[in-house]
CSV table of C-alpha atoms in Angstrom, one decimal:
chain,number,residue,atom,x,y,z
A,1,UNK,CA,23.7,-78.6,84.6
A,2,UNK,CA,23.2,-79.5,81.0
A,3,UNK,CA,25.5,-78.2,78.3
A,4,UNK,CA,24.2,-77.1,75.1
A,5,UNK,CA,26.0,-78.0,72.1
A,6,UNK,CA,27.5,-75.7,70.5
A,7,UNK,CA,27.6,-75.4,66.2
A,8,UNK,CA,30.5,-75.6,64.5
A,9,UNK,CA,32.8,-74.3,67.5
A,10,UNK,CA,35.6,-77.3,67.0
A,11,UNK,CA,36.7,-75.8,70.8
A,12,UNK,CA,35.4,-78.8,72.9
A,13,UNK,CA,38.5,-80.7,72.3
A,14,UNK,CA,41.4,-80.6,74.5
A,15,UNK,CA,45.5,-80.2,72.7
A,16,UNK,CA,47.3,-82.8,74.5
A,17,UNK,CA,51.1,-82.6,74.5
A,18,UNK,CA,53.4,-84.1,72.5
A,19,UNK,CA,53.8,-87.2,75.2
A,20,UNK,CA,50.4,-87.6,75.7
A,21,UNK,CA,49.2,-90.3,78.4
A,22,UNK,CA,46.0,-92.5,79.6
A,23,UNK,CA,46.4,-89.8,82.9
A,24,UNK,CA,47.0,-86.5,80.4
A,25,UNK,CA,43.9,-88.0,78.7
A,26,UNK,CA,41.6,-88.4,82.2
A,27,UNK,CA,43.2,-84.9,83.2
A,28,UNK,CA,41.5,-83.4,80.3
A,29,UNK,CA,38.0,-85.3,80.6
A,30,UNK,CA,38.2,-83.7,84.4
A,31,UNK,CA,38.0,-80.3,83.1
A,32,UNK,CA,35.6,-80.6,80.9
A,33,UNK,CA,33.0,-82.6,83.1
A,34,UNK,CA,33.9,-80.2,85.7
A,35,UNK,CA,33.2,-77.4,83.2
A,36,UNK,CA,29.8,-78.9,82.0
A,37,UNK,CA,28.2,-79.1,85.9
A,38,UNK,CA,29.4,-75.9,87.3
A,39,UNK,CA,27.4,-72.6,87.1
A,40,UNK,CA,28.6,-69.9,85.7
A,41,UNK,CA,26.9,-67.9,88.1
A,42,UNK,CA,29.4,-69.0,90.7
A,43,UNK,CA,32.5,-67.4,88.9
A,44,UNK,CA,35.4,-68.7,87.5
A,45,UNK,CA,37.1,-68.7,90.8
A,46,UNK,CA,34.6,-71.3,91.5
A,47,UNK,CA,35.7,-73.6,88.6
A,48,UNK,CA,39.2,-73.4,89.8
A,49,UNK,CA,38.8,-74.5,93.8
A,50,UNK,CA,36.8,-77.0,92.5
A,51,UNK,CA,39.9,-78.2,89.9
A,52,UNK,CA,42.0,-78.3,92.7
A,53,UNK,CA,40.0,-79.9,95.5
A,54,UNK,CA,39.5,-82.9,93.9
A,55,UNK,CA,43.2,-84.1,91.9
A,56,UNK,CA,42.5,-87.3,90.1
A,57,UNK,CA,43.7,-90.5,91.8
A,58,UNK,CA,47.6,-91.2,91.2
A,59,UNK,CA,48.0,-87.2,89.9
A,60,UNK,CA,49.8,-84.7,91.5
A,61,UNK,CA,47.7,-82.4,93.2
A,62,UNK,CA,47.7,-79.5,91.3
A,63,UNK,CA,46.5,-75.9,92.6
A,64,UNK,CA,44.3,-73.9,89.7
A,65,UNK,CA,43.9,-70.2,89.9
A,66,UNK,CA,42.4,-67.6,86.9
A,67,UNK,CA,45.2,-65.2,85.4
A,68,UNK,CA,43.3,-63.8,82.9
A,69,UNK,CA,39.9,-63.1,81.1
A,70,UNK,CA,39.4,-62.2,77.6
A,71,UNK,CA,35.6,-61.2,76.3
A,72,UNK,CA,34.3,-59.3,73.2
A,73,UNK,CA,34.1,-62.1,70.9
A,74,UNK,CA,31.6,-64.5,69.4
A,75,UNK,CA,30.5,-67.1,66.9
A,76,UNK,CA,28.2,-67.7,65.0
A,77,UNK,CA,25.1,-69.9,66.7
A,78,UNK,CA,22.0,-71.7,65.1
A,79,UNK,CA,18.0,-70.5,63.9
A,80,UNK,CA,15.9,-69.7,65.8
A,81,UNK,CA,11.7,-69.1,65.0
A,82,UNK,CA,9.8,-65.9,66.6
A,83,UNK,CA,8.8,-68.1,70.0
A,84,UNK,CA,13.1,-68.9,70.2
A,85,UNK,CA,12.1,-72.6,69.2
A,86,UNK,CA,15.0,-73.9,67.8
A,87,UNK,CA,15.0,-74.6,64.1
A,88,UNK,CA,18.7,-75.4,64.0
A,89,UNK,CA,22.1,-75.5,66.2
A,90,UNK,CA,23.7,-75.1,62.8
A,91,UNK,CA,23.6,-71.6,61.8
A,92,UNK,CA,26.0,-72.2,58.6
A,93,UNK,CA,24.8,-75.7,57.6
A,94,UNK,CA,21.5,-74.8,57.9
A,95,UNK,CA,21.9,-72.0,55.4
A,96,UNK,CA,24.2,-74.0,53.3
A,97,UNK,CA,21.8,-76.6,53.0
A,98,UNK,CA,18.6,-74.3,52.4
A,99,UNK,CA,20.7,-72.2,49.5
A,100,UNK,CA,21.7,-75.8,47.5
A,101,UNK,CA,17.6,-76.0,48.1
A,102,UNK,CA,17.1,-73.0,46.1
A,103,UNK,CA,20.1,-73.5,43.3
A,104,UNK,CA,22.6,-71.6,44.9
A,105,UNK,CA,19.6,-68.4,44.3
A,106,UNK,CA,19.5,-66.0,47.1
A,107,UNK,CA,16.6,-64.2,45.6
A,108,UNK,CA,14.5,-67.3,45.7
A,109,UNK,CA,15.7,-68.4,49.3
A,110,UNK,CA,14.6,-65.1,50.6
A,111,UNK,CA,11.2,-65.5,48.7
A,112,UNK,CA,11.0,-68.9,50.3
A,113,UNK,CA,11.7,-68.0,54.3
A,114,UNK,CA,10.7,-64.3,53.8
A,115,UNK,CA,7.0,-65.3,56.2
A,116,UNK,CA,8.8,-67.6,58.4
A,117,UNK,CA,10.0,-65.2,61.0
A,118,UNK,CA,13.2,-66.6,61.3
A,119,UNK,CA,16.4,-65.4,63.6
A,120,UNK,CA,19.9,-66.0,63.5
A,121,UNK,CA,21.4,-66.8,67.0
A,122,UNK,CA,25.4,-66.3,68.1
A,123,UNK,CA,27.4,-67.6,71.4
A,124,UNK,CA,28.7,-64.4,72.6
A,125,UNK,CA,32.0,-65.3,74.7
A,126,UNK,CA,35.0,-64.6,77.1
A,127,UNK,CA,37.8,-66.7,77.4
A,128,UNK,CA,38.9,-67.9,81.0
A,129,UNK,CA,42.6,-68.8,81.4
A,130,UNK,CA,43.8,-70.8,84.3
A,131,UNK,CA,47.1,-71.9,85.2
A,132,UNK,CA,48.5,-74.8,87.6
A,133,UNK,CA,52.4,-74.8,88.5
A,134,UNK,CA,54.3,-78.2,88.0
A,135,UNK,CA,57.7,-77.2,88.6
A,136,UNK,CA,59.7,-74.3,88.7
A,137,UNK,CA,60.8,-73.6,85.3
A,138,UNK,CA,58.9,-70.2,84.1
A,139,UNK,CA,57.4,-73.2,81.4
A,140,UNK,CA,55.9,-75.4,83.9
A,141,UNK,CA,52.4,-75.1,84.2
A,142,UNK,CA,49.4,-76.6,83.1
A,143,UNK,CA,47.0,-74.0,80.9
A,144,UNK,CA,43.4,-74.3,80.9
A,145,UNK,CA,41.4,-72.3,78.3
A,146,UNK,CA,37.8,-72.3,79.3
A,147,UNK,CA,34.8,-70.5,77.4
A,148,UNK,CA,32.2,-68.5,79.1
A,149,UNK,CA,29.6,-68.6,76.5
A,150,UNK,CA,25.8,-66.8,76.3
A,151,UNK,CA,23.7,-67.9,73.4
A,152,UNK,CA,21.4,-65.2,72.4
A,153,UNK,CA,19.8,-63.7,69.4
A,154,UNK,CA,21.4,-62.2,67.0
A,155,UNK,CA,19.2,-61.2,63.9
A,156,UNK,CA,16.2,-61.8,61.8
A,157,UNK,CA,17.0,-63.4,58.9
A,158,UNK,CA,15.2,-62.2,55.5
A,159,UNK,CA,13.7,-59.2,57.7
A,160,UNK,CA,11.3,-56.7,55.1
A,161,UNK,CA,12.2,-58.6,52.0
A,162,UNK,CA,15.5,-58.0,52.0
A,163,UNK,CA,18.0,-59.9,50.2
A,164,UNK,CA,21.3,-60.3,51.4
A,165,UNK,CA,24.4,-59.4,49.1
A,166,UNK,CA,25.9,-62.6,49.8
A,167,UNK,CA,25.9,-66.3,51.9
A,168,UNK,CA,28.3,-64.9,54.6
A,169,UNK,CA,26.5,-61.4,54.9
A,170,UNK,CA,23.7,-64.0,55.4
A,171,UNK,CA,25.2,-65.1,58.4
A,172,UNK,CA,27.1,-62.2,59.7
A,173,UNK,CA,26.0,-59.0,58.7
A,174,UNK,CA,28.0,-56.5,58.8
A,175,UNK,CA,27.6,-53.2,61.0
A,176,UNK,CA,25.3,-54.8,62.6
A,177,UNK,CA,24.5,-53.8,66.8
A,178,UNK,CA,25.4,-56.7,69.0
A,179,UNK,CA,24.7,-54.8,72.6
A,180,UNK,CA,21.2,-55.7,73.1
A,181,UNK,CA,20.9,-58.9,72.2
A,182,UNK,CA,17.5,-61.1,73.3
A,183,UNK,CA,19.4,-64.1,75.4
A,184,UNK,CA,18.2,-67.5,75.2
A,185,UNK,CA,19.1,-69.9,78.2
A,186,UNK,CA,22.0,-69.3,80.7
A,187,UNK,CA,25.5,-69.1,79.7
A,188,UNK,CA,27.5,-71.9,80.4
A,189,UNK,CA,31.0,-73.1,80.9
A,190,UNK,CA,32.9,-75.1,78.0
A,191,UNK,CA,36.2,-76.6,77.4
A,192,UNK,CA,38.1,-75.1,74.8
A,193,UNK,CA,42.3,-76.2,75.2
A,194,UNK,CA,44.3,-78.1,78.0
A,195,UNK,CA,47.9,-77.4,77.4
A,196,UNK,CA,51.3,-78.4,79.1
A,197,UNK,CA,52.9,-75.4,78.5
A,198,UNK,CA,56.5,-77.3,78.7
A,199,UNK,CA,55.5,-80.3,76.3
A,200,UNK,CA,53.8,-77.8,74.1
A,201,UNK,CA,57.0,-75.3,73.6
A,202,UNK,CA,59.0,-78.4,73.2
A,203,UNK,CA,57.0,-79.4,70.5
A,204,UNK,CA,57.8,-76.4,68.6
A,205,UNK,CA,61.5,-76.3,69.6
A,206,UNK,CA,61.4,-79.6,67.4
A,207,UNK,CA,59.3,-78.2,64.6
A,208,UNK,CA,62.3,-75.4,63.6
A,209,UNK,CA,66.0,-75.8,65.2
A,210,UNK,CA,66.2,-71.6,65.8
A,211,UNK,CA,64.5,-70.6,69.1
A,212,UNK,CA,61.3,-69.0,67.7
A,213,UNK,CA,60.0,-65.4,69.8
A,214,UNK,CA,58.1,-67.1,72.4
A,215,UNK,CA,61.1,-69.4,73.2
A,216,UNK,CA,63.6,-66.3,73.7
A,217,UNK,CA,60.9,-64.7,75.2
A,218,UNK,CA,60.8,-67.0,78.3
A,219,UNK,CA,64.5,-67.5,78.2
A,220,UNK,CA,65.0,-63.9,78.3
A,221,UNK,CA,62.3,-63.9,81.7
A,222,UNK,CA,64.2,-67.1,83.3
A,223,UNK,CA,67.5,-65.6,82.7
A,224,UNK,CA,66.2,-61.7,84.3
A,225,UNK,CA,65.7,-60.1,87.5
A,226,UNK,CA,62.0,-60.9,86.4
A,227,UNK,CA,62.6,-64.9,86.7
A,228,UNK,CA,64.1,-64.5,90.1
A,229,UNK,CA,61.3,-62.6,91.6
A,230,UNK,CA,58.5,-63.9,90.0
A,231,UNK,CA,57.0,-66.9,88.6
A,232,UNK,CA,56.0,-66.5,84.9
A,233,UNK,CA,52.7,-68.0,84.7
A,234,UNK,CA,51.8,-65.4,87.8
A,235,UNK,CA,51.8,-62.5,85.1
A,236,UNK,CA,51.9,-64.4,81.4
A,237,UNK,CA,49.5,-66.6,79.7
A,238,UNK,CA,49.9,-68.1,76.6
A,239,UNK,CA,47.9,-67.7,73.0
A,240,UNK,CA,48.2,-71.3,71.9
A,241,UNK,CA,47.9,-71.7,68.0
A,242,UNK,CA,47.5,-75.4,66.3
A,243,UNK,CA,46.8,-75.9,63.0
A,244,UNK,CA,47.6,-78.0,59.7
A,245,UNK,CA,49.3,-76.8,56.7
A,246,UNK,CA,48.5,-77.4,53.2
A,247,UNK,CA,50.9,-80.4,53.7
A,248,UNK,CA,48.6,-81.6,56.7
A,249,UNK,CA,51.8,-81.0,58.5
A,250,UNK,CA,50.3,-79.2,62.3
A,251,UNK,CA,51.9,-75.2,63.2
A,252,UNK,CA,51.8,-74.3,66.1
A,253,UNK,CA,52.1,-71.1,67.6
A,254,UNK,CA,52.5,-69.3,70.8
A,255,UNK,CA,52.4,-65.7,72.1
A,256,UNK,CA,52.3,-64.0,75.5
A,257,UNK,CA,49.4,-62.5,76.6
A,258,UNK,CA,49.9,-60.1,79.6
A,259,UNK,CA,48.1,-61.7,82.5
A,260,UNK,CA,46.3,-58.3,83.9
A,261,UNK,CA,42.5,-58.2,84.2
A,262,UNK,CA,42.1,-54.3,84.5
A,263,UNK,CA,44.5,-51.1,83.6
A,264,UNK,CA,47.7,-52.3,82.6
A,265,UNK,CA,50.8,-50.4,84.0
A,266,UNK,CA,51.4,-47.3,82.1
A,267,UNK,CA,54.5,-45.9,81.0
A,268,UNK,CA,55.3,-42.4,82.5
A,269,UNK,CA,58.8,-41.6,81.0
A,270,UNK,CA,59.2,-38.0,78.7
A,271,UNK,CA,59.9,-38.8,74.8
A,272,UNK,CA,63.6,-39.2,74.8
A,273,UNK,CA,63.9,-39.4,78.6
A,274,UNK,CA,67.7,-40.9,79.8
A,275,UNK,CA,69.9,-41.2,82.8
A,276,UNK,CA,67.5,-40.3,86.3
A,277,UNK,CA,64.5,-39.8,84.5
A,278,UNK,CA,64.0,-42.6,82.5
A,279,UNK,CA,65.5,-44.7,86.1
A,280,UNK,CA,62.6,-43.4,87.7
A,281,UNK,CA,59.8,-44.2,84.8
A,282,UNK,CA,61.3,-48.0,84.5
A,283,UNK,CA,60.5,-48.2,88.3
A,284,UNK,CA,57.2,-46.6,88.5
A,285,UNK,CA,56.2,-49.3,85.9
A,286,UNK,CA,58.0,-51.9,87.4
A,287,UNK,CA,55.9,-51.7,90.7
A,288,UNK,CA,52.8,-51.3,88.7
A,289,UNK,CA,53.2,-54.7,87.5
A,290,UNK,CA,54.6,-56.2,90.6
A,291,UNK,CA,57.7,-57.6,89.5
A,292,UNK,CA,61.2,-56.4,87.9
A,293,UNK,CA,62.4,-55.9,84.3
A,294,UNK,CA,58.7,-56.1,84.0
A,295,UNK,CA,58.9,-52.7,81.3
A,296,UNK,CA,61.1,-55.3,79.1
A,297,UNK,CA,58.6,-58.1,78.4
A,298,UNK,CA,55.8,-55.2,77.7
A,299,UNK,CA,57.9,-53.2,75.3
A,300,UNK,CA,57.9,-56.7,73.2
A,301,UNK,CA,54.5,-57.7,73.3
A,302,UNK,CA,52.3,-53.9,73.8
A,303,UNK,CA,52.9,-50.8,72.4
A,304,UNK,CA,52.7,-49.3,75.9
A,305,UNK,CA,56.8,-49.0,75.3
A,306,UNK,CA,58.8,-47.9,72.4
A,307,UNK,CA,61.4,-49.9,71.3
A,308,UNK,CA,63.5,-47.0,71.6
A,309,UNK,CA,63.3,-46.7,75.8
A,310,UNK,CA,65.7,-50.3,75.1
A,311,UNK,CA,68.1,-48.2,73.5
A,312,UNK,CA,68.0,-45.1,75.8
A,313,UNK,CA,68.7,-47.6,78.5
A,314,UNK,CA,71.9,-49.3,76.9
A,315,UNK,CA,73.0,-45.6,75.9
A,316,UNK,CA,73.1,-45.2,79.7
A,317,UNK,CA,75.1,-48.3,80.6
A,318,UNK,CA,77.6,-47.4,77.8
A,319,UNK,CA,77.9,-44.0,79.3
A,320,UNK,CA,78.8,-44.9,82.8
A,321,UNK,CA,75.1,-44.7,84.8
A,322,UNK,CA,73.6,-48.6,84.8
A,323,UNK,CA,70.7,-48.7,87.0
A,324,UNK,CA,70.0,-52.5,86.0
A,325,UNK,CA,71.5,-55.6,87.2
A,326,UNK,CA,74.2,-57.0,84.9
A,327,UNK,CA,71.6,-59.9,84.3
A,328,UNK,CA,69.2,-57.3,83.0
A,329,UNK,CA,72.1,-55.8,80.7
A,330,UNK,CA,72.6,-58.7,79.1
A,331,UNK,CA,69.3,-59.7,78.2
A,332,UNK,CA,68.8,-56.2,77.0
A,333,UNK,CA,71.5,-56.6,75.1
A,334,UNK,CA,71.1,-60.1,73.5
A,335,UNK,CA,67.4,-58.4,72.5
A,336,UNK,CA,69.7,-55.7,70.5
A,337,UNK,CA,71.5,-57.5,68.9
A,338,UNK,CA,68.8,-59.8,67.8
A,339,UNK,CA,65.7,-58.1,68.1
A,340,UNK,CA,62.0,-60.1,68.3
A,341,UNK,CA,58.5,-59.0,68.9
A,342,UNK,CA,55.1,-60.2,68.9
């Protein structure tokens, strides 16, 4: 299967981690040849058997599954004329290049394309996240961020004379319907990120001396009920952030994403709910996930808890009824007395 290219995206390139090798190197190349032959049509689920069942020579066999997909985004595509025939890949540099054309004059672009019959296209997209184990640490996993992209129509550009406000409404209108769009082509798998979850948090551990959220975050999960009963990268994935700074100097960033495609667990417990009652709504949402402490690790990164359920539960230790293992109390406790969030 061919892969078309896609404009501007800057996603077809792997983050390697800090130790990077000639084998992290062929590990990421896999991926993405694997990601440019397979179908789309034959799921995600697909993509991941076919990760595992063939390891690279001299690597550790390593066993791929999906955690999580993420959809409802898009980016911007290329031009199109009315028959679909492509004009450009390059929606932006096309239009950059046709406005220095015209003197930086939107009035006289418009006049100039206004009988062209020309149409914007965008990659409409959903994120595929899969995970491979390589160890037991609740860091150790490989991460694999794959996009599921559909080019497709978007809108006509210069459509009854009209003149956009500015260069960017141009390109993305706003308020404009994106349900019905006209594809063009199949969608298609692409790499975006191949991430060693352990080398990557490592990375930032050295960028700053404090532990930063995502650090006490898993700490807090290794050190819980939650660690023992479950292995992180079962119910977590990772929002990995790289960048450069005006210094050139590279950020990175990291944030937990819940690991639930479908209705997340939702939190039964009565506003101000303590001692049996609030027991009894921790567990109901503890076997909805499918793991311990599970209510925890939501409160910090959804707003399907309130802070305050941490207190009510510490309120109920102090007063003589704990219902949580003393593990549980003292990472509940630790979080009080140094509160994070994402």
């Amino acid at each position: 299967m061919t892969t078309p290219s896609v404009a501007a995206s800057g996603n077809t390139i792997a983050t390697p981690p800090g130790n990077a090798t000639a084998q992290w190197a062929s590990l990421t190349a896999r991926v993405a040849e694997v990601c440019e032959r397979m179908p789309v049509a034959g799921g995600v689920g697909a993509l991941a058997r076919e990760l595992s069942h063939t390891p690279l020579p001299g690597s550790p066999e390593l066993s791929y599954r999906e955690v999580l997909s993420r959809g409802g985004w898009y980016r911007l595509g290329g031009v199109v004329d009315g028959s679909d025939a492509s004009i450009s890949r390059d929606l932006e540099h096309w239009a950059e290049a046709a406005l220095a054309e015209c003197d930086g004059d939107l009035h006289t672009l418009a006049d100039r394309h206004v009988d062209d019959a020309l149409f914007a296209t965008r990659f409409n997209g959903m994120t595929h996240y899969l995970v491979a184990a390589t160890g037991n640490g609740a860091a150790d996993f490989i991460q694999v961020e794959i996009e599921e992209l559909q080019e497709v129509v978007s809108h006509p550009l210069f459509a009854d004379e009209a003149v956009p406000g500015s260069l960017e409404e141009l390109l993305d209108p706003p308020g404009l319907r994106r349900s019905s769009a006209k594809p063009l082509g199949a969608p298609f798998y692409t790499l975006r990120r191949v991430t060693d979850i352990a080398a990557f948090l490592a990375r930032m551990r050295a960028q700053k001396p404090d532990a930063q959220p995502v650090h006490r975050f898993i700490a807090a999960w290794e050190a819980s009920s939650a660690g023992q009963a479950a292995q992180f990268s079962n119910h977590w994935a990772l929002a990995i952030r790289e960048h450069l700074d005006r210094y050139r100097q590279p950020i990175l960033q990291a944030t937990p994403l819940v690991a639930i495609n479908g209705e997340p667990p939702h939190f039964q417990g009565a506003f101000g709910a303590q001692g049996l009652a609030l027991q009894a709504a921790l567990n109901r949402f503890d076997r909805q996930a499918g793991y311990p402490m599970a209510w925890f690790f939501h409160m910090l990164t959804s707003k399907t808890l309130p802070h305050a359920v941490a207190f009510a539960v510490i309120d109920d230790v102090q007063s003589g009824f704990s219902y949580l293992p003393e593990r549980d109390v003292k990472v509940l406790r630790d979080w009080i007395h140094r509160p994070y969030g994402f």
